[in-house]
């Protein structure tokens, strides 16, 4: 069985959305970054948890997954966000820049069609804060067809937590140790 991909989003996962009062988690540190196409005078403030870098690196070093950015930050994920967390250079899914006003123009996460094409039949654990019930149904169908799929959905105001990564590790280890190579892991994990 080939090693599953670990698709990693940024907004709502590594960069939490502010609470109603505008507060961000005390665990996160502010950074000003200049995304592609912007000038230094037009920087963007992001809040990152410095603990996420070592936690993700530990997962990467297990060799259980092949990490890939899957975010609207595109290449900036590997040139701006990753270095702030001490992460190695990672590949990224080259998502388009759709002209949409919602993350779910067809009732499911807009990234999904592009990810499905990119993945083919490869196994995947995908961490994103914006899945719908249709995405979870897609993951279950994909798993049933033999392409193991785990969706991990952090609370967008809290972001990635240790238990999310522990779930990914356990799921990937189970895939590798399954004697028949058939996917047996569950397809849905949501944050509490």
PDB file of C-alpha atoms in Angstrom:
ATOM      1  CA  UNK A   1       0.000   0.000   0.000  1.00  0.00           C
ATOM      2  CA  UNK A   2       1.363   3.379  -0.902  1.00  0.00           C
ATOM      3  CA  UNK A   3       1.835   6.026   1.722  1.00  0.00           C
ATOM      4  CA  UNK A   4      -1.209   8.300   2.084  1.00  0.00           C
ATOM      5  CA  UNK A   5      -1.009  11.990   1.387  1.00  0.00           C
ATOM      6  CA  UNK A   6      -1.600  14.403   4.246  1.00  0.00           C
ATOM      7  CA  UNK A   7      -3.347  17.443   2.750  1.00  0.00           C
ATOM      8  CA  UNK A   8      -3.032  20.443   5.031  1.00  0.00           C
ATOM      9  CA  UNK A   9      -5.083  23.632   4.914  1.00  0.00           C
ATOM     10  CA  UNK A  10      -3.965  26.864   6.574  1.00  0.00           C
ATOM     11  CA  UNK A  11      -6.867  29.259   7.254  1.00  0.00           C
ATOM     12  CA  UNK A  12      -8.986  27.862  10.092  1.00  0.00           C
ATOM     13  CA  UNK A  13      -6.388  25.118  10.673  1.00  0.00           C
ATOM     14  CA  UNK A  14      -3.030  26.796  11.328  1.00  0.00           C
ATOM     15  CA  UNK A  15      -4.380  30.360  11.302  1.00  0.00           C
ATOM     16  CA  UNK A  16      -7.534  30.396  13.454  1.00  0.00           C
ATOM     17  CA  UNK A  17     -10.371  32.751  12.674  1.00  0.00           C
ATOM     18  CA  UNK A  18     -10.887  35.445  15.333  1.00  0.00           C
ATOM     19  CA  UNK A  19     -13.649  35.042  17.885  1.00  0.00           C
ATOM     20  CA  UNK A  20     -16.672  37.352  17.730  1.00  0.00           C
ATOM     21  CA  UNK A  21     -14.817  39.868  19.918  1.00  0.00           C
ATOM     22  CA  UNK A  22     -11.812  39.736  17.544  1.00  0.00           C
ATOM     23  CA  UNK A  23      -9.639  37.731  19.942  1.00  0.00           C
ATOM     24  CA  UNK A  24      -7.278  35.025  18.739  1.00  0.00           C
ATOM     25  CA  UNK A  25      -6.026  32.099  20.853  1.00  0.00           C
ATOM     26  CA  UNK A  26      -3.351  33.117  23.365  1.00  0.00           C
ATOM     27  CA  UNK A  27      -1.179  30.293  21.998  1.00  0.00           C
ATOM     28  CA  UNK A  28      -0.746  32.087  18.669  1.00  0.00           C
ATOM     29  CA  UNK A  29       1.811  34.738  17.721  1.00  0.00           C
ATOM     30  CA  UNK A  30       1.209  37.527  15.206  1.00  0.00           C
ATOM     31  CA  UNK A  31       3.297  37.699  12.031  1.00  0.00           C
ATOM     32  CA  UNK A  32       3.006  40.128   9.126  1.00  0.00           C
ATOM     33  CA  UNK A  33       3.503  38.457   5.741  1.00  0.00           C
ATOM     34  CA  UNK A  34       3.456  39.720   2.182  1.00  0.00           C
ATOM     35  CA  UNK A  35       1.604  37.260  -0.074  1.00  0.00           C
ATOM     36  CA  UNK A  36       2.392  37.015  -3.764  1.00  0.00           C
ATOM     37  CA  UNK A  37       0.972  39.963  -5.661  1.00  0.00           C
ATOM     38  CA  UNK A  38       0.967  42.325  -2.664  1.00  0.00           C
ATOM     39  CA  UNK A  39       3.417  45.061  -1.726  1.00  0.00           C
ATOM     40  CA  UNK A  40       5.211  45.381   1.617  1.00  0.00           C
ATOM     41  CA  UNK A  41       2.838  48.224   2.463  1.00  0.00           C
ATOM     42  CA  UNK A  42      -0.084  45.818   1.995  1.00  0.00           C
ATOM     43  CA  UNK A  43       1.018  43.002   4.306  1.00  0.00           C
ATOM     44  CA  UNK A  44      -1.345  40.528   5.935  1.00  0.00           C
ATOM     45  CA  UNK A  45      -1.387  39.792   9.671  1.00  0.00           C
ATOM     46  CA  UNK A  46      -1.506  36.082  10.525  1.00  0.00           C
ATOM     47  CA  UNK A  47      -1.510  34.362  13.908  1.00  0.00           C
ATOM     48  CA  UNK A  48       0.426  31.095  14.161  1.00  0.00           C
ATOM     49  CA  UNK A  49       1.018  28.713  17.037  1.00  0.00           C
ATOM     50  CA  UNK A  50       4.783  28.059  17.274  1.00  0.00           C
ATOM     51  CA  UNK A  51       4.025  24.580  18.674  1.00  0.00           C
ATOM     52  CA  UNK A  52       2.450  23.535  15.364  1.00  0.00           C
ATOM     53  CA  UNK A  53       5.815  23.361  13.585  1.00  0.00           C
ATOM     54  CA  UNK A  54       7.321  20.704  15.876  1.00  0.00           C
ATOM     55  CA  UNK A  55       4.019  18.794  16.081  1.00  0.00           C
ATOM     56  CA  UNK A  56       3.723  18.610  12.291  1.00  0.00           C
ATOM     57  CA  UNK A  57       7.420  17.814  11.879  1.00  0.00           C
ATOM     58  CA  UNK A  58       7.010  14.864  14.251  1.00  0.00           C
ATOM     59  CA  UNK A  59       4.196  13.510  12.063  1.00  0.00           C
ATOM     60  CA  UNK A  60       6.202  14.062   8.869  1.00  0.00           C
ATOM     61  CA  UNK A  61       9.227  12.243  10.324  1.00  0.00           C
ATOM     62  CA  UNK A  62       7.218   9.084  10.999  1.00  0.00           C
ATOM     63  CA  UNK A  63       7.185   8.470   7.256  1.00  0.00           C
ATOM     64  CA  UNK A  64       3.529   7.426   7.542  1.00  0.00           C
ATOM     65  CA  UNK A  65       2.273  10.256   5.306  1.00  0.00           C
ATOM     66  CA  UNK A  66       3.425  12.441   2.421  1.00  0.00           C
ATOM     67  CA  UNK A  67       2.582  16.030   3.456  1.00  0.00           C
ATOM     68  CA  UNK A  68       1.220  18.486   0.875  1.00  0.00           C
ATOM     69  CA  UNK A  69      -0.256  21.954   1.307  1.00  0.00           C
ATOM     70  CA  UNK A  70      -3.874  22.202   0.134  1.00  0.00           C
ATOM     71  CA  UNK A  71      -4.797  25.820   0.681  1.00  0.00           C
ATOM     72  CA  UNK A  72      -5.755  29.022  -1.055  1.00  0.00           C
ATOM     73  CA  UNK A  73      -2.310  30.250   0.059  1.00  0.00           C
ATOM     74  CA  UNK A  74      -0.966  27.992  -2.740  1.00  0.00           C
ATOM     75  CA  UNK A  75       2.814  28.460  -3.163  1.00  0.00           C
ATOM     76  CA  UNK A  76       2.869  31.077  -0.392  1.00  0.00           C
ATOM     77  CA  UNK A  77       2.158  28.231   2.048  1.00  0.00           C
ATOM     78  CA  UNK A  78       5.637  26.843   1.463  1.00  0.00           C
ATOM     79  CA  UNK A  79       7.438  30.195   1.122  1.00  0.00           C
ATOM     80  CA  UNK A  80       5.690  32.261   3.826  1.00  0.00           C
ATOM     81  CA  UNK A  81       3.756  30.151   6.335  1.00  0.00           C
ATOM     82  CA  UNK A  82       5.899  27.009   6.495  1.00  0.00           C
ATOM     83  CA  UNK A  83       9.144  28.849   7.292  1.00  0.00           C
ATOM     84  CA  UNK A  84       7.472  30.738  10.153  1.00  0.00           C
ATOM     85  CA  UNK A  85       6.711  27.351  11.714  1.00  0.00           C
ATOM     86  CA  UNK A  86      10.114  25.846  10.908  1.00  0.00           C
ATOM     87  CA  UNK A  87       8.610  23.395   8.420  1.00  0.00           C
ATOM     88  CA  UNK A  88      10.507  21.977   5.468  1.00  0.00           C
ATOM     89  CA  UNK A  89       9.582  22.975   1.934  1.00  0.00           C
ATOM     90  CA  UNK A  90       6.465  21.025   1.011  1.00  0.00           C
ATOM     91  CA  UNK A  91       4.729  20.547  -2.324  1.00  0.00           C
ATOM     92  CA  UNK A  92       1.314  22.102  -2.758  1.00  0.00           C
ATOM     93  CA  UNK A  93      -1.848  21.425  -4.690  1.00  0.00           C
ATOM     94  CA  UNK A  94      -1.966  24.210  -7.280  1.00  0.00           C
ATOM     95  CA  UNK A  95      -5.567  25.236  -6.697  1.00  0.00           C
ATOM     96  CA  UNK A  96      -7.251  27.692  -9.064  1.00  0.00           C
ATOM     97  CA  UNK A  97      -8.486  31.109  -7.955  1.00  0.00           C
ATOM     98  CA  UNK A  98     -12.220  30.679  -8.425  1.00  0.00           C
ATOM     99  CA  UNK A  99     -14.563  33.647  -8.527  1.00  0.00           C
ATOM    100  CA  UNK A 100     -16.868  32.464  -5.754  1.00  0.00           C
ATOM    101  CA  UNK A 101     -18.632  34.110  -2.839  1.00  0.00           C
ATOM    102  CA  UNK A 102     -18.946  30.969  -0.702  1.00  0.00           C
ATOM    103  CA  UNK A 103     -16.640  28.052   0.095  1.00  0.00           C
ATOM    104  CA  UNK A 104     -19.445  25.693  -0.937  1.00  0.00           C
ATOM    105  CA  UNK A 105     -20.797  26.861  -4.312  1.00  0.00           C
ATOM    106  CA  UNK A 106     -22.068  23.346  -5.080  1.00  0.00           C
ATOM    107  CA  UNK A 107     -22.867  22.350  -1.499  1.00  0.00           C
ATOM    108  CA  UNK A 108     -19.384  20.978  -0.807  1.00  0.00           C
ATOM    109  CA  UNK A 109     -15.900  22.449  -0.332  1.00  0.00           C
ATOM    110  CA  UNK A 110     -14.786  24.169  -3.544  1.00  0.00           C
ATOM    111  CA  UNK A 111     -11.341  22.531  -3.379  1.00  0.00           C
ATOM    112  CA  UNK A 112     -12.726  19.004  -3.542  1.00  0.00           C
ATOM    113  CA  UNK A 113     -13.078  18.614  -7.326  1.00  0.00           C
ATOM    114  CA  UNK A 114      -9.477  19.783  -7.833  1.00  0.00           C
ATOM    115  CA  UNK A 115      -8.206  17.565  -5.029  1.00  0.00           C
ATOM    116  CA  UNK A 116     -10.037  14.541  -6.391  1.00  0.00           C
ATOM    117  CA  UNK A 117      -8.395  15.003  -9.797  1.00  0.00           C
ATOM    118  CA  UNK A 118      -4.993  15.593  -8.193  1.00  0.00           C
ATOM    119  CA  UNK A 119      -5.282  12.514  -5.934  1.00  0.00           C
ATOM    120  CA  UNK A 120      -6.530   9.985  -8.424  1.00  0.00           C
ATOM    121  CA  UNK A 121      -7.007   6.862  -6.303  1.00  0.00           C
ATOM    122  CA  UNK A 122      -4.298   7.690  -3.735  1.00  0.00           C
ATOM    123  CA  UNK A 123      -5.147   7.367  -0.038  1.00  0.00           C
ATOM    124  CA  UNK A 124      -5.431  10.656   1.823  1.00  0.00           C
ATOM    125  CA  UNK A 125      -5.884  12.255   5.209  1.00  0.00           C
ATOM    126  CA  UNK A 126      -7.142  15.794   4.625  1.00  0.00           C
ATOM    127  CA  UNK A 127      -7.188  18.424   7.372  1.00  0.00           C
ATOM    128  CA  UNK A 128      -9.492  21.356   6.602  1.00  0.00           C
ATOM    129  CA  UNK A 129     -11.960  23.332   8.690  1.00  0.00           C
ATOM    130  CA  UNK A 130     -14.585  23.773   5.978  1.00  0.00           C
ATOM    131  CA  UNK A 131     -16.017  20.360   5.049  1.00  0.00           C
ATOM    132  CA  UNK A 132     -19.765  19.827   4.628  1.00  0.00           C
ATOM    133  CA  UNK A 133     -21.827  16.663   4.979  1.00  0.00           C
ATOM    134  CA  UNK A 134     -21.406  16.149   1.225  1.00  0.00           C
ATOM    135  CA  UNK A 135     -17.617  16.095   1.679  1.00  0.00           C
ATOM    136  CA  UNK A 136     -17.916  13.487   4.425  1.00  0.00           C
ATOM    137  CA  UNK A 137     -20.184  11.395   2.195  1.00  0.00           C
ATOM    138  CA  UNK A 138     -17.589  11.697  -0.607  1.00  0.00           C
ATOM    139  CA  UNK A 139     -14.868  10.488   1.784  1.00  0.00           C
ATOM    140  CA  UNK A 140     -16.949   7.494   2.832  1.00  0.00           C
ATOM    141  CA  UNK A 141     -17.682   6.608  -0.814  1.00  0.00           C
ATOM    142  CA  UNK A 142     -14.021   6.978  -1.746  1.00  0.00           C
ATOM    143  CA  UNK A 143     -12.997   4.704   1.127  1.00  0.00           C
ATOM    144  CA  UNK A 144     -15.628   2.144   0.124  1.00  0.00           C
ATOM    145  CA  UNK A 145     -14.149   2.121  -3.414  1.00  0.00           C
ATOM    146  CA  UNK A 146     -10.706   1.284  -1.996  1.00  0.00           C
ATOM    147  CA  UNK A 147      -9.139   4.761  -1.714  1.00  0.00           C
ATOM    148  CA  UNK A 148      -8.805   5.261   2.033  1.00  0.00           C
ATOM    149  CA  UNK A 149      -9.910   8.787   2.924  1.00  0.00           C
ATOM    150  CA  UNK A 150      -9.857  10.487   6.307  1.00  0.00           C
ATOM    151  CA  UNK A 151     -11.278  13.991   6.778  1.00  0.00           C
ATOM    152  CA  UNK A 152     -10.177  15.840   9.908  1.00  0.00           C
ATOM    153  CA  UNK A 153     -12.102  19.029  10.635  1.00  0.00           C
ATOM    154  CA  UNK A 154     -10.743  21.381  13.319  1.00  0.00           C
ATOM    155  CA  UNK A 155     -12.872  24.123  14.836  1.00  0.00           C
ATOM    156  CA  UNK A 156     -11.876  27.182  12.738  1.00  0.00           C
ATOM    157  CA  UNK A 157     -11.691  29.412  15.841  1.00  0.00           C
ATOM    158  CA  UNK A 158      -9.316  27.020  17.611  1.00  0.00           C
ATOM    159  CA  UNK A 159      -7.422  25.381  14.750  1.00  0.00           C
ATOM    160  CA  UNK A 160      -5.207  22.325  14.715  1.00  0.00           C
ATOM    161  CA  UNK A 161      -4.870  20.383  17.949  1.00  0.00           C
ATOM    162  CA  UNK A 162      -2.640  17.501  19.045  1.00  0.00           C
ATOM    163  CA  UNK A 163      -5.530  15.037  18.894  1.00  0.00           C
ATOM    164  CA  UNK A 164      -6.087  15.796  15.198  1.00  0.00           C
ATOM    165  CA  UNK A 165      -2.516  14.782  14.400  1.00  0.00           C
ATOM    166  CA  UNK A 166      -2.729  11.758  16.689  1.00  0.00           C
ATOM    167  CA  UNK A 167      -5.787  10.650  14.720  1.00  0.00           C
ATOM    168  CA  UNK A 168      -3.922  11.036  11.419  1.00  0.00           C
ATOM    169  CA  UNK A 169      -0.962   9.034  12.747  1.00  0.00           C
ATOM    170  CA  UNK A 170      -3.142   6.231  14.051  1.00  0.00           C
ATOM    171  CA  UNK A 171      -5.153   6.099  10.822  1.00  0.00           C
ATOM    172  CA  UNK A 172      -2.037   6.029   8.622  1.00  0.00           C
ATOM    173  CA  UNK A 173      -0.361   3.402  10.815  1.00  0.00           C
ATOM    174  CA  UNK A 174      -3.489   1.250  10.598  1.00  0.00           C
ATOM    175  CA  UNK A 175      -3.437   1.459   6.795  1.00  0.00           C
ATOM    176  CA  UNK A 176       0.181   0.365   6.643  1.00  0.00           C
ATOM    177  CA  UNK A 177      -0.249  -2.513   9.085  1.00  0.00           C
ATOM    178  CA  UNK A 178      -3.453  -3.873   7.569  1.00  0.00           C
ATOM    179  CA  UNK A 179      -2.331  -7.208   6.213  1.00  0.00           C
ATOM    180  CA  UNK A 180      -4.606  -7.159   3.181  1.00  0.00           C
ATOM    181  CA  UNK A 181      -3.888  -3.551   2.315  1.00  0.00           C
ATOM    182  CA  UNK A 182      -7.616  -2.849   2.299  1.00  0.00           C
ATOM    183  CA  UNK A 183      -8.709   0.415   3.926  1.00  0.00           C
ATOM    184  CA  UNK A 184     -10.475  -0.193   7.208  1.00  0.00           C
ATOM    185  CA  UNK A 185     -10.208   3.205   8.875  1.00  0.00           C
ATOM    186  CA  UNK A 186     -13.096   5.543   9.432  1.00  0.00           C
ATOM    187  CA  UNK A 187     -13.647   8.435   7.085  1.00  0.00           C
ATOM    188  CA  UNK A 188     -14.698  11.259   9.408  1.00  0.00           C
ATOM    189  CA  UNK A 189     -13.245  13.110  12.385  1.00  0.00           C
ATOM    190  CA  UNK A 190     -14.643  16.390  13.609  1.00  0.00           C
ATOM    191  CA  UNK A 191     -13.324  18.645  16.322  1.00  0.00           C
ATOM    192  CA  UNK A 192     -15.069  18.725  19.626  1.00  0.00           C
TER     193      UNK A 192
END
